């Protein structure tokens, strides 16, 4: 199970990478995509939408189930991964790379995000 060291995590299995210019890149973890199974659809917000910490910003549909996606940060959606509309399976094949979901412009990183070690301990 891949758990990159340069990311932060939520208990709901999203990852976030903080980049320059207050930009946070968000996706779901390798563990989450593995638990969901084959992903067939991803519903994302529109550019310019507001997202709130730990509130749903979209849904992800797999063969087995549909799950909500939760934002690790509060801010404005700056970019969405349009490629997922035609290739949702990228979340399965590259959850930390081409399978990213949204980029949010945010002013702060929440204090309660998990470190890679804490996330690893949580999923066992």
PDB file of C-alpha atoms in Angstrom:
ATOM      1  CA  UNK A   1       0.000   0.000   0.000  1.00  0.00           C
ATOM      2  CA  UNK A   2       1.520   3.305  -1.083  1.00  0.00           C
ATOM      3  CA  UNK A   3       1.538   6.140   1.477  1.00  0.00           C
ATOM      4  CA  UNK A   4       3.729   8.974   0.135  1.00  0.00           C
ATOM      5  CA  UNK A   5       5.720  10.806   2.796  1.00  0.00           C
ATOM      6  CA  UNK A   6       5.145  14.284   1.341  1.00  0.00           C
ATOM      7  CA  UNK A   7       1.357  14.266   1.768  1.00  0.00           C
ATOM      8  CA  UNK A   8      -1.130  14.791   4.610  1.00  0.00           C
ATOM      9  CA  UNK A   9      -4.181  12.573   5.088  1.00  0.00           C
ATOM     10  CA  UNK A  10      -7.704  12.582   6.490  1.00  0.00           C
ATOM     11  CA  UNK A  11      -9.443   9.857   8.450  1.00  0.00           C
ATOM     12  CA  UNK A  12     -11.871   9.643   5.505  1.00  0.00           C
ATOM     13  CA  UNK A  13      -8.990   8.550   3.202  1.00  0.00           C
ATOM     14  CA  UNK A  14      -8.340  11.718   1.226  1.00  0.00           C
ATOM     15  CA  UNK A  15      -4.815  13.006   0.692  1.00  0.00           C
ATOM     16  CA  UNK A  16      -3.692  16.605   0.299  1.00  0.00           C
ATOM     17  CA  UNK A  17      -0.469  18.108  -1.013  1.00  0.00           C
ATOM     18  CA  UNK A  18       0.219  21.766  -0.276  1.00  0.00           C
ATOM     19  CA  UNK A  19       1.906  23.596  -3.139  1.00  0.00           C
ATOM     20  CA  UNK A  20       3.060  27.143  -3.771  1.00  0.00           C
ATOM     21  CA  UNK A  21       0.560  30.006  -3.911  1.00  0.00           C
ATOM     22  CA  UNK A  22      -1.739  28.519  -1.243  1.00  0.00           C
ATOM     23  CA  UNK A  23      -2.806  25.705  -3.539  1.00  0.00           C
ATOM     24  CA  UNK A  24      -3.885  22.334  -2.117  1.00  0.00           C
ATOM     25  CA  UNK A  25      -4.105  19.305  -4.421  1.00  0.00           C
ATOM     26  CA  UNK A  26      -6.619  16.685  -3.243  1.00  0.00           C
ATOM     27  CA  UNK A  27      -7.341  13.065  -4.104  1.00  0.00           C
ATOM     28  CA  UNK A  28      -8.151   9.746  -2.447  1.00  0.00           C
ATOM     29  CA  UNK A  29      -5.580   7.348  -1.067  1.00  0.00           C
ATOM     30  CA  UNK A  30      -4.329   4.099  -2.519  1.00  0.00           C
ATOM     31  CA  UNK A  31      -6.079   2.335   0.373  1.00  0.00           C
ATOM     32  CA  UNK A  32      -9.414   4.007  -0.473  1.00  0.00           C
ATOM     33  CA  UNK A  33      -9.281   3.210  -4.192  1.00  0.00           C
ATOM     34  CA  UNK A  34      -8.381  -0.381  -3.364  1.00  0.00           C
ATOM     35  CA  UNK A  35     -11.321  -0.688  -0.953  1.00  0.00           C
ATOM     36  CA  UNK A  36     -13.744   0.852  -3.479  1.00  0.00           C
ATOM     37  CA  UNK A  37     -12.694  -1.390  -6.352  1.00  0.00           C
ATOM     38  CA  UNK A  38     -13.104  -0.425  -9.996  1.00  0.00           C
ATOM     39  CA  UNK A  39     -14.044   3.251 -10.154  1.00  0.00           C
ATOM     40  CA  UNK A  40     -16.536   4.066 -12.895  1.00  0.00           C
ATOM     41  CA  UNK A  41     -17.495   7.709 -12.244  1.00  0.00           C
ATOM     42  CA  UNK A  42     -16.259  10.739 -10.302  1.00  0.00           C
ATOM     43  CA  UNK A  43     -18.498  13.759  -9.659  1.00  0.00           C
ATOM     44  CA  UNK A  44     -16.482  16.885  -8.904  1.00  0.00           C
ATOM     45  CA  UNK A  45     -17.445  20.492  -8.090  1.00  0.00           C
ATOM     46  CA  UNK A  46     -17.139  23.380 -10.553  1.00  0.00           C
ATOM     47  CA  UNK A  47     -14.168  25.732 -10.682  1.00  0.00           C
ATOM     48  CA  UNK A  48     -14.991  28.664  -8.411  1.00  0.00           C
ATOM     49  CA  UNK A  49     -17.115  26.630  -5.987  1.00  0.00           C
ATOM     50  CA  UNK A  50     -16.408  26.944  -2.274  1.00  0.00           C
ATOM     51  CA  UNK A  51     -15.458  23.841  -0.293  1.00  0.00           C
ATOM     52  CA  UNK A  52     -15.386  23.510   3.478  1.00  0.00           C
ATOM     53  CA  UNK A  53     -13.143  21.379   5.641  1.00  0.00           C
ATOM     54  CA  UNK A  54     -14.582  17.878   6.055  1.00  0.00           C
ATOM     55  CA  UNK A  55     -17.684  18.628   4.003  1.00  0.00           C
ATOM     56  CA  UNK A  56     -18.508  16.680   0.851  1.00  0.00           C
ATOM     57  CA  UNK A  57     -17.235  18.174  -2.405  1.00  0.00           C
ATOM     58  CA  UNK A  58     -18.359  15.343  -4.684  1.00  0.00           C
ATOM     59  CA  UNK A  59     -18.922  11.636  -5.032  1.00  0.00           C
ATOM     60  CA  UNK A  60     -17.040   8.676  -6.367  1.00  0.00           C
ATOM     61  CA  UNK A  61     -18.832   5.699  -7.862  1.00  0.00           C
ATOM     62  CA  UNK A  62     -17.320   2.250  -7.997  1.00  0.00           C
ATOM     63  CA  UNK A  63     -18.781  -1.022  -9.187  1.00  0.00           C
ATOM     64  CA  UNK A  64     -19.555  -1.927  -5.558  1.00  0.00           C
ATOM     65  CA  UNK A  65     -20.691   1.405  -4.066  1.00  0.00           C
ATOM     66  CA  UNK A  66     -20.938   5.194  -4.161  1.00  0.00           C
ATOM     67  CA  UNK A  67     -19.010   7.264  -1.613  1.00  0.00           C
ATOM     68  CA  UNK A  68     -18.767  10.945  -0.713  1.00  0.00           C
ATOM     69  CA  UNK A  69     -15.508  12.832  -1.151  1.00  0.00           C
ATOM     70  CA  UNK A  70     -14.513  15.118   1.742  1.00  0.00           C
ATOM     71  CA  UNK A  71     -12.359  18.204   1.492  1.00  0.00           C
ATOM     72  CA  UNK A  72      -9.376  18.372   3.859  1.00  0.00           C
ATOM     73  CA  UNK A  73      -9.325  22.179   3.512  1.00  0.00           C
ATOM     74  CA  UNK A  74     -11.584  25.226   3.188  1.00  0.00           C
ATOM     75  CA  UNK A  75     -11.232  27.361   0.105  1.00  0.00           C
ATOM     76  CA  UNK A  76     -12.135  27.949  -3.532  1.00  0.00           C
ATOM     77  CA  UNK A  77     -11.867  25.282  -6.219  1.00  0.00           C
ATOM     78  CA  UNK A  78      -9.135  26.508  -8.565  1.00  0.00           C
ATOM     79  CA  UNK A  79      -8.978  23.536 -10.931  1.00  0.00           C
ATOM     80  CA  UNK A  80     -10.615  20.149 -11.406  1.00  0.00           C
ATOM     81  CA  UNK A  81      -9.126  17.095 -13.067  1.00  0.00           C
ATOM     82  CA  UNK A  82     -11.270  17.051 -16.226  1.00  0.00           C
ATOM     83  CA  UNK A  83      -9.550  13.878 -17.407  1.00  0.00           C
ATOM     84  CA  UNK A  84     -11.455  11.869 -14.775  1.00  0.00           C
ATOM     85  CA  UNK A  85     -14.726  12.453 -16.661  1.00  0.00           C
ATOM     86  CA  UNK A  86     -13.490  10.190 -19.467  1.00  0.00           C
ATOM     87  CA  UNK A  87     -10.941   8.130 -17.533  1.00  0.00           C
ATOM     88  CA  UNK A  88     -12.153   7.615 -13.939  1.00  0.00           C
ATOM     89  CA  UNK A  89      -9.981   4.506 -13.747  1.00  0.00           C
ATOM     90  CA  UNK A  90      -6.970   6.832 -13.333  1.00  0.00           C
ATOM     91  CA  UNK A  91      -7.959   6.993  -9.658  1.00  0.00           C
ATOM     92  CA  UNK A  92      -7.318   3.244  -9.456  1.00  0.00           C
ATOM     93  CA  UNK A  93      -4.106   3.202 -11.472  1.00  0.00           C
ATOM     94  CA  UNK A  94      -2.444   6.385 -10.167  1.00  0.00           C
ATOM     95  CA  UNK A  95      -4.288   7.798  -7.115  1.00  0.00           C
ATOM     96  CA  UNK A  96      -1.430  10.142  -6.134  1.00  0.00           C
ATOM     97  CA  UNK A  97      -0.569  11.298  -9.670  1.00  0.00           C
ATOM     98  CA  UNK A  98      -2.910  11.427 -12.668  1.00  0.00           C
ATOM     99  CA  UNK A  99      -5.839  10.467 -10.404  1.00  0.00           C
ATOM    100  CA  UNK A 100      -5.812  13.739  -8.425  1.00  0.00           C
ATOM    101  CA  UNK A 101      -9.259  15.320  -8.200  1.00  0.00           C
ATOM    102  CA  UNK A 102      -9.316  19.019  -7.346  1.00  0.00           C
ATOM    103  CA  UNK A 103      -6.999  21.911  -6.545  1.00  0.00           C
ATOM    104  CA  UNK A 104      -8.239  24.302  -3.891  1.00  0.00           C
ATOM    105  CA  UNK A 105      -6.917  27.768  -3.149  1.00  0.00           C
ATOM    106  CA  UNK A 106      -6.776  27.936   0.625  1.00  0.00           C
ATOM    107  CA  UNK A 107      -5.294  30.232   3.227  1.00  0.00           C
ATOM    108  CA  UNK A 108      -4.616  27.648   5.907  1.00  0.00           C
ATOM    109  CA  UNK A 109      -3.745  24.023   6.495  1.00  0.00           C
ATOM    110  CA  UNK A 110      -5.877  22.402   9.203  1.00  0.00           C
ATOM    111  CA  UNK A 111      -3.988  21.184  12.272  1.00  0.00           C
ATOM    112  CA  UNK A 112      -5.796  17.861  12.454  1.00  0.00           C
ATOM    113  CA  UNK A 113      -4.564  16.275   9.220  1.00  0.00           C
ATOM    114  CA  UNK A 114      -2.749  12.979   9.660  1.00  0.00           C
ATOM    115  CA  UNK A 115       0.940  12.454   8.971  1.00  0.00           C
ATOM    116  CA  UNK A 116       1.878   9.502   6.728  1.00  0.00           C
ATOM    117  CA  UNK A 117       2.833   7.513   9.844  1.00  0.00           C
ATOM    118  CA  UNK A 118      -0.461   8.285  11.597  1.00  0.00           C
ATOM    119  CA  UNK A 119      -2.430   7.331   8.471  1.00  0.00           C
ATOM    120  CA  UNK A 120      -0.494   4.084   8.148  1.00  0.00           C
ATOM    121  CA  UNK A 121      -1.272   3.251  11.795  1.00  0.00           C
ATOM    122  CA  UNK A 122      -4.960   4.026  11.252  1.00  0.00           C
ATOM    123  CA  UNK A 123      -5.406   1.699   8.287  1.00  0.00           C
ATOM    124  CA  UNK A 124      -3.344  -0.996   9.979  1.00  0.00           C
TER     125      UNK A 124
END
